[in-house]
Coordinates of C-alpha atoms and ligand atoms in Angstrom, one line a residue:
M1 CA 8.0 3.1 -31.5
S2 CA 9.0 1.0 -28.6
R3 CA 8.8 2.6 -25.2
V4 CA 10.5 1.0 -22.2
Y5 CA 9.4 0.8 -18.6
N6 CA 11.8 3.3 -17.0
F7 CA 12.4 2.7 -13.3
S8 CA 14.8 5.6 -12.9
A9 CA 14.6 7.7 -9.7
G10 CA 14.6 10.9 -11.7
P11 CA 14.3 12.3 -14.2
A12 CA 11.6 9.7 -14.4
M13 CA 8.8 8.5 -16.7
L14 CA 6.1 10.9 -17.8
P15 CA 2.6 9.7 -18.7
L16 CA 2.5 8.7 -22.4
E17 CA -0.7 10.8 -22.9
V18 CA 1.1 13.9 -21.7
L19 CA 4.0 13.3 -24.1
E20 CA 1.6 12.8 -26.9
Q21 CA -0.2 16.0 -26.1
V22 CA 3.2 17.9 -26.0
R23 CA 4.0 16.5 -29.5
E24 CA 0.6 17.5 -30.7
E25 CA 1.0 21.1 -29.4
L26 CA 4.7 21.5 -30.0
L27 CA 4.8 23.6 -33.1
D28 CA 1.6 25.7 -32.6
W29 CA 0.2 25.9 -29.1
H30 CA -3.6 26.4 -29.4
G31 CA -3.4 28.5 -32.5
S32 CA -0.8 30.9 -31.1
G33 CA 1.4 30.1 -34.1
M34 CA 4.3 29.2 -31.8
S35 CA 5.7 26.7 -29.4
V36 CA 5.4 27.2 -25.6
M37 CA 9.2 27.3 -25.7
E38 CA 9.1 30.5 -27.8
M39 CA 6.5 32.4 -25.9
S40 CA 7.0 35.4 -23.7
H41 CA 6.6 34.4 -20.1
R42 CA 4.6 37.6 -19.6
G43 CA 2.4 37.2 -22.6
K44 CA -1.3 36.2 -22.6
H45 CA -0.7 32.6 -23.8
F46 CA 1.9 31.7 -21.2
S47 CA -0.1 33.5 -18.4
A48 CA -3.0 31.3 -19.2
I49 CA -0.8 28.1 -19.0
A50 CA 0.8 29.3 -15.8
Q51 CA -2.5 30.2 -14.0
Q52 CA -4.1 26.9 -15.0
A53 CA -1.2 24.9 -13.7
E54 CA -1.3 26.7 -10.4
A55 CA -5.1 26.4 -10.1
D56 CA -4.9 22.6 -10.9
L57 CA -2.2 22.1 -8.3
R58 CA -4.2 24.0 -5.7
E59 CA -7.3 22.0 -6.5
I60 CA -5.5 18.6 -6.5
L61 CA -3.7 19.1 -3.2
A62 CA -6.5 21.3 -1.7
I63 CA -3.9 23.9 -0.8
P64 CA -5.2 26.5 1.7
E65 CA -6.0 29.8 0.0
D66 CA -3.5 31.8 2.1
Y67 CA -0.6 29.6 1.0
A68 CA 1.6 30.7 -1.9
V69 CA 2.5 28.3 -4.8
L70 CA 5.8 28.9 -6.5
F71 CA 7.2 27.6 -9.7
L72 CA 11.0 28.1 -9.4
Q73 CA 14.3 26.8 -10.7
G74 CA 17.3 25.4 -8.9
G75 CA 16.0 22.0 -7.9
A76 CA 15.2 20.7 -4.5
T77 CA 18.9 21.3 -3.7
S78 CA 18.4 25.1 -4.0
Q79 CA 15.7 24.7 -1.3
F80 CA 18.3 23.2 1.1
A81 CA 19.7 26.8 1.3
M82 CA 16.5 28.8 0.5
A83 CA 14.6 27.4 3.5
P84 CA 17.1 28.3 6.2
L85 CA 17.9 31.7 4.6
N86 CA 14.3 32.7 4.8
L87 CA 13.2 30.9 8.0
L88 CA 16.0 31.0 10.5
G89 CA 15.5 34.6 11.4
E90 CA 16.9 35.8 14.7
S91 CA 16.9 32.4 16.4
R92 CA 19.3 31.0 13.8
R93 CA 18.4 27.5 15.0
A94 CA 16.5 24.7 13.3
D95 CA 15.7 21.1 14.0
Y96 CA 16.4 18.4 11.4
L97 CA 15.5 14.7 11.2
N98 CA 18.3 12.7 9.6
T99 CA 16.7 9.7 7.9
G100 CA 18.7 9.2 4.7
L101 CA 21.1 10.7 2.2
W102 CA 18.9 13.6 1.2
S103 CA 18.4 14.6 4.8
K104 CA 22.1 14.6 5.2
K105 CA 22.6 17.0 2.3
A106 CA 19.9 19.3 3.6
I107 CA 21.6 19.3 7.0
A108 CA 25.0 20.0 5.6
E109 CA 23.7 23.0 3.7
A110 CA 21.7 24.4 6.6
R111 CA 24.8 24.3 8.8
R112 CA 26.3 27.1 6.5
Y113 CA 23.6 29.5 7.8
G114 CA 22.7 28.6 11.3
E115 CA 22.8 26.1 14.1
V116 CA 21.3 22.7 13.2
N117 CA 20.0 20.4 15.9
V118 CA 19.7 16.8 14.5
A119 CA 16.7 15.9 16.6
A120 CA 16.9 12.2 15.6
S121 CA 18.9 10.0 13.2
S122 CA 18.5 6.5 11.8
E123 CA 22.1 6.5 10.4
E124 CA 23.2 3.7 12.7
T125 CA 20.6 1.4 11.1
G126 CA 21.9 2.3 7.6
F127 CA 18.8 4.4 7.2
T128 CA 16.4 1.5 7.2
T129 CA 13.9 2.8 9.8
I130 CA 12.3 6.0 10.9
P131 CA 13.2 6.9 14.5
P132 CA 10.1 6.8 16.8
P133 CA 8.9 10.3 17.6
E134 CA 9.2 9.7 21.4
T135 CA 13.0 9.5 20.9
W136 CA 13.3 12.9 19.1
Q137 CA 15.1 15.7 20.9
L138 CA 13.3 18.7 19.5
S139 CA 14.7 22.1 20.6
E140 CA 12.5 24.7 22.2
D141 CA 13.5 27.7 20.1
A142 CA 13.8 26.0 16.6
A143 CA 12.6 28.2 13.8
Y144 CA 11.4 25.1 12.0
L145 CA 11.6 21.3 11.8
H146 CA 12.9 19.9 8.5
Y147 CA 12.4 16.4 7.3
T148 CA 12.4 14.2 4.2
P149 CA 9.1 12.3 4.0
N150 CA 10.4 9.9 1.4
E151 CA 14.1 9.2 1.1
T152 CA 14.6 8.5 -2.6
I153 CA 17.9 6.7 -2.3
N154 CA 17.3 4.6 0.8
G155 CA 13.7 3.7 0.0
V156 CA 12.4 4.6 3.4
E157 CA 9.4 6.9 4.1
F158 CA 7.5 8.4 7.1
P159 CA 4.2 6.6 7.6
F160 CA 3.0 9.7 9.5
I161 CA 3.3 13.5 9.5
P162 CA 5.5 14.6 12.4
E163 CA 4.0 16.6 15.3
S164 CA 6.0 19.7 16.0
P165 CA 5.5 23.1 17.6
A166 CA 7.8 24.7 15.0
P167 CA 6.6 24.9 11.4
L168 CA 7.3 21.8 9.3
V169 CA 9.5 22.1 6.3
A170 CA 9.4 19.0 4.0
D171 CA 11.4 17.9 1.0
M172 CA 8.7 16.1 -0.9
S173 CA 10.7 15.7 -4.2
S174 CA 9.9 12.0 -4.5
T175 CA 6.5 11.7 -2.8
I176 CA 4.5 14.8 -3.7
L177 CA 1.3 14.0 -5.5
S178 CA 1.6 10.3 -4.8
R179 CA -1.4 10.2 -2.4
P180 CA -3.7 12.7 -0.6
L181 CA -1.9 15.1 1.8
D182 CA -3.0 17.6 4.4
V183 CA -1.0 20.6 3.2
S184 CA -2.2 22.7 6.1
R185 CA 0.1 20.7 8.4
F186 CA 3.1 22.2 6.7
G187 CA 5.0 25.5 6.7
I188 CA 6.8 24.7 3.4
I189 CA 6.7 21.8 1.0
Y190 CA 9.2 21.7 -1.8
A191 CA 9.9 19.3 -4.6
G192 CA 12.1 19.0 -7.6
A193 CA 9.6 18.3 -10.4
Q194 CA 11.6 15.5 -12.2
K195 CA 10.3 12.7 -10.1
N196 CA 6.6 13.0 -9.9
V197 CA 5.5 16.4 -11.3
G198 CA 7.1 17.0 -14.7
P199 CA 10.4 17.6 -16.5
A200 CA 13.6 18.6 -14.7
G201 CA 14.3 22.3 -14.3
L202 CA 11.2 23.1 -12.3
T203 CA 11.0 23.3 -8.5
V204 CA 7.5 23.4 -6.9
V205 CA 7.3 25.2 -3.6
I206 CA 4.2 25.6 -1.4
V207 CA 4.7 28.2 1.3
D208 CA 2.7 29.4 4.2
P209 CA 3.8 33.1 4.0
S210 CA 3.1 33.7 7.7
I211 CA 6.2 31.7 8.7
L212 CA 8.6 33.7 6.7
Q213 CA 11.2 35.7 8.6
E214 CA 13.4 38.6 7.4
P215 CA 15.8 36.8 5.1
L216 CA 19.4 36.6 6.4
P217 CA 21.4 39.6 5.2
M218 CA 23.5 37.7 2.6
T219 CA 20.4 36.1 0.9
P220 CA 20.5 36.7 -2.8
T221 CA 17.4 38.3 -4.3
L222 CA 16.6 35.2 -6.2
Y223 CA 16.7 33.1 -3.0
Q224 CA 14.0 35.2 -1.2
Y225 CA 10.6 33.6 -1.1
R226 CA 8.9 37.0 -0.7
V227 CA 10.4 38.2 -4.0
H228 CA 8.9 35.2 -5.8
I229 CA 5.6 35.5 -4.1
E230 CA 5.3 39.2 -4.9
N231 CA 6.2 38.5 -8.5
G232 CA 4.1 35.5 -9.1
S233 CA 7.2 33.3 -9.8
M234 CA 8.2 35.8 -12.6
Y235 CA 10.8 37.9 -10.9
N236 CA 13.0 36.5 -13.7
T237 CA 12.2 34.2 -16.5
P238 CA 10.7 31.0 -15.1
P239 CA 11.3 27.5 -16.6
T240 CA 8.3 28.0 -19.0
F241 CA 8.4 24.7 -20.9
S242 CA 8.7 22.6 -17.7
W243 CA 5.9 24.6 -16.1
Y244 CA 3.7 23.9 -19.1
V245 CA 4.4 20.1 -19.1
A246 CA 3.9 20.0 -15.4
G247 CA 0.5 21.6 -16.0
L248 CA -0.4 18.8 -18.5
V249 CA 0.7 16.2 -15.9
L250 CA -1.7 17.8 -13.4
Q251 CA -4.5 17.6 -15.8
W252 CA -3.7 14.0 -16.5
L253 CA -3.7 13.4 -12.7
K254 CA -7.2 14.9 -12.5
R255 CA -8.4 12.5 -15.3
Q256 CA -7.0 9.6 -13.3
G257 CA -9.3 10.5 -10.4
G258 CA -6.9 12.7 -8.4
L259 CA -4.8 11.8 -5.4
A260 CA -7.2 9.4 -3.8
A261 CA -7.2 7.1 -7.0
M262 CA -3.5 7.7 -7.5
G263 CA -2.7 6.8 -3.8
E264 CA -4.7 3.6 -4.1
R265 CA -2.9 2.6 -7.3
N266 CA 0.5 3.5 -5.8
R267 CA -0.2 1.5 -2.7
R268 CA -1.1 -1.5 -4.8
K269 CA 2.0 -1.2 -7.0
A270 CA 4.3 -1.1 -4.0
Q271 CA 2.6 -3.9 -2.2
M272 CA 2.9 -6.2 -5.3
L273 CA 6.6 -5.5 -5.6
Y274 CA 7.4 -5.9 -1.9
D275 CA 5.3 -9.1 -1.7
A276 CA 7.3 -10.5 -4.6
I277 CA 10.6 -9.5 -3.0
D278 CA 9.6 -10.9 0.4
A279 CA 8.4 -14.2 -1.1
S280 CA 11.9 -14.9 -2.4
D281 CA 15.3 -15.7 -0.8
F282 CA 16.9 -14.5 -4.0
Y283 CA 15.9 -10.8 -3.5
H284 CA 16.0 -8.8 -0.3
N285 CA 14.7 -5.4 0.8
P286 CA 16.5 -4.2 4.0
V287 CA 13.9 -1.5 5.0
D288 CA 11.7 -1.9 8.1
P289 CA 8.3 -3.0 6.6
S290 CA 6.5 -0.2 8.6
C291 CA 8.3 2.5 6.7
R292 CA 8.9 1.1 3.2
S293 CA 8.6 3.7 0.4
W294 CA 5.8 3.4 -2.0
M295 CA 7.8 5.3 -4.6
N296 CA 11.4 3.9 -4.5
V297 CA 11.9 0.2 -3.9
P298 CA 15.5 -0.8 -3.4
F299 CA 16.4 -4.5 -3.5
I300 CA 19.6 -6.5 -3.4
L301 CA 20.4 -9.8 -4.9
A302 CA 21.6 -12.4 -2.4
D303 CA 24.4 -13.2 -4.9
T304 CA 25.7 -9.7 -5.9
S305 CA 27.9 -11.2 -8.5
L306 CA 24.7 -11.5 -10.6
D307 CA 24.0 -7.7 -10.5
K308 CA 25.5 -7.0 -13.9
R309 CA 23.7 -9.8 -15.6
F310 CA 20.4 -8.8 -13.9
L311 CA 20.7 -5.3 -15.3
E312 CA 21.7 -6.4 -18.8
E313 CA 18.9 -8.9 -19.1
A314 CA 16.4 -6.4 -17.6
E315 CA 17.4 -3.9 -20.2
K316 CA 16.9 -6.4 -23.0
A317 CA 13.4 -7.0 -21.6
G318 CA 12.6 -3.3 -21.8
L319 CA 13.1 -2.6 -18.1
V320 CA 15.6 0.2 -17.6
G321 CA 16.9 2.5 -14.9
L322 CA 17.0 -0.3 -12.2
K323 CA 20.6 0.2 -11.0
G324 CA 20.6 1.2 -7.3
H325 CA 22.2 4.4 -6.1
R326 CA 26.0 4.1 -6.0
L327 CA 26.1 4.7 -2.3
V328 CA 23.5 1.9 -1.6
G329 CA 24.3 -0.6 -4.3
G330 CA 22.0 -3.3 -5.6
M331 CA 18.9 -2.4 -7.5
R332 CA 16.2 0.3 -7.1
A333 CA 12.8 0.4 -8.8
S334 CA 11.3 3.9 -8.7
I335 CA 7.5 3.5 -9.4
Y336 CA 6.1 7.0 -9.4
N337 CA 2.6 8.0 -10.6
A338 CA 3.5 7.6 -14.3
M339 CA 4.6 4.0 -13.9
P340 CA 1.6 1.8 -14.9
I341 CA 0.7 -1.3 -13.0
E342 CA 1.7 -3.3 -16.1
G343 CA 5.2 -2.0 -15.7
V344 CA 5.4 -3.3 -12.1
E345 CA 3.9 -6.6 -13.3
A346 CA 6.5 -6.8 -16.1
L347 CA 9.3 -6.3 -13.5
I348 CA 7.9 -8.9 -11.2
D349 CA 7.6 -11.4 -14.0
F350 CA 11.2 -10.7 -15.1
M351 CA 12.5 -11.0 -11.5
K352 CA 10.8 -14.4 -11.1
E353 CA 12.2 -15.6 -14.5
F354 CA 15.7 -14.4 -13.7
E355 CA 15.6 -16.2 -10.4
R356 CA 14.6 -19.4 -12.1
H357 CA 17.3 -19.4 -14.7
A358 CA 20.2 -17.4 -13.1
Ligands
PLP1 C1 16.1 14.1 -6.3 C2 16.0 14.6 -4.9 C3 16.7 15.8 -4.5 C4 17.6 16.6 -5.4 O1 16.8 17.2 -6.4 P1 17.5 18.3 -7.4 O2 16.2 18.7 -8.1 O3 18.4 17.5 -8.3 O4 18.1 19.3 -6.7 C5 16.5 16.3 -3.2 N1 15.8 15.6 -2.3 C6 15.1 14.5 -2.6 C7 14.3 13.8 -1.6 C8 15.2 14.0 -3.9 O5 14.6 12.8 -4.3

């Protein structure tokens, strides 16, 4: 077996221990005589799996008891619609911060359902900064403030949690579980699982039910948070296998020392990589150092004609998924929880060697 270091933005690497456990349990989960894929989502076996995963997520993130935790489908993209449909209520107005390509998508979708005030934007900088809070134009009657704490494509992240009178709604797809977080500051946190939680197909949503409004009249049943809360995420068949694997990732996370240990490791990984990039004229990261992402590190080669060779040689060295997003170009190394420090060291060694001989 030869496993590569996969720097893809998502679906991303999973911890090897978790994959081994999945293999171990694949044909006969804990003496049930069947695979998790074959179980009824309402049976006793899957109920145990589902409850344990929720309990572990609550413990790891210290989620306030009155918050709901949902395990849904549809990806973070579904939440671009679900949040406004359930939160806009009568005001039909929301504030959004535009800090990257995922913010833009969330804004475009919310505009289908209500009035969006873009309270601040860093688009003129090419999304390389976070606009300072004193420049934000928040509205008085916004139902909520939506933002993207970590912009996966642009590699820019908020070094703080925004202060807002309206409830905060955050797309944490690429930063959830990367470090400790004060969940009580948020109205809704949502995340597609395939970056830092588990396999694709699962969307984790953490909701303060007190902020929910009457859903807009056209809201499909499956897009109503209340329906999912009342049915324990089992109004219809949930993504059982992804839920199970996410549960194993959460147990792995606990064995690693939880979010404090993970945050320290992630800070170190990012620091090592940015230091290597900054020490060279051959590579460049365009993001303001005060808001560089710990999770997604874009970098460009001074001579872009070398891009193709860089990627080919990296792949030969067992370093894959480094091609930057097509809208940004260059390279991007996504270094989520499951990327070990050795993977980042291998990338840095490769980059130095490539610079030497290219
Ligand atoms: C990947 C990503 C998305 C899209 O997620 P899907 O699960 O594909 O819908 C949205 N927002 C952010 C910040 C992401 O990183």
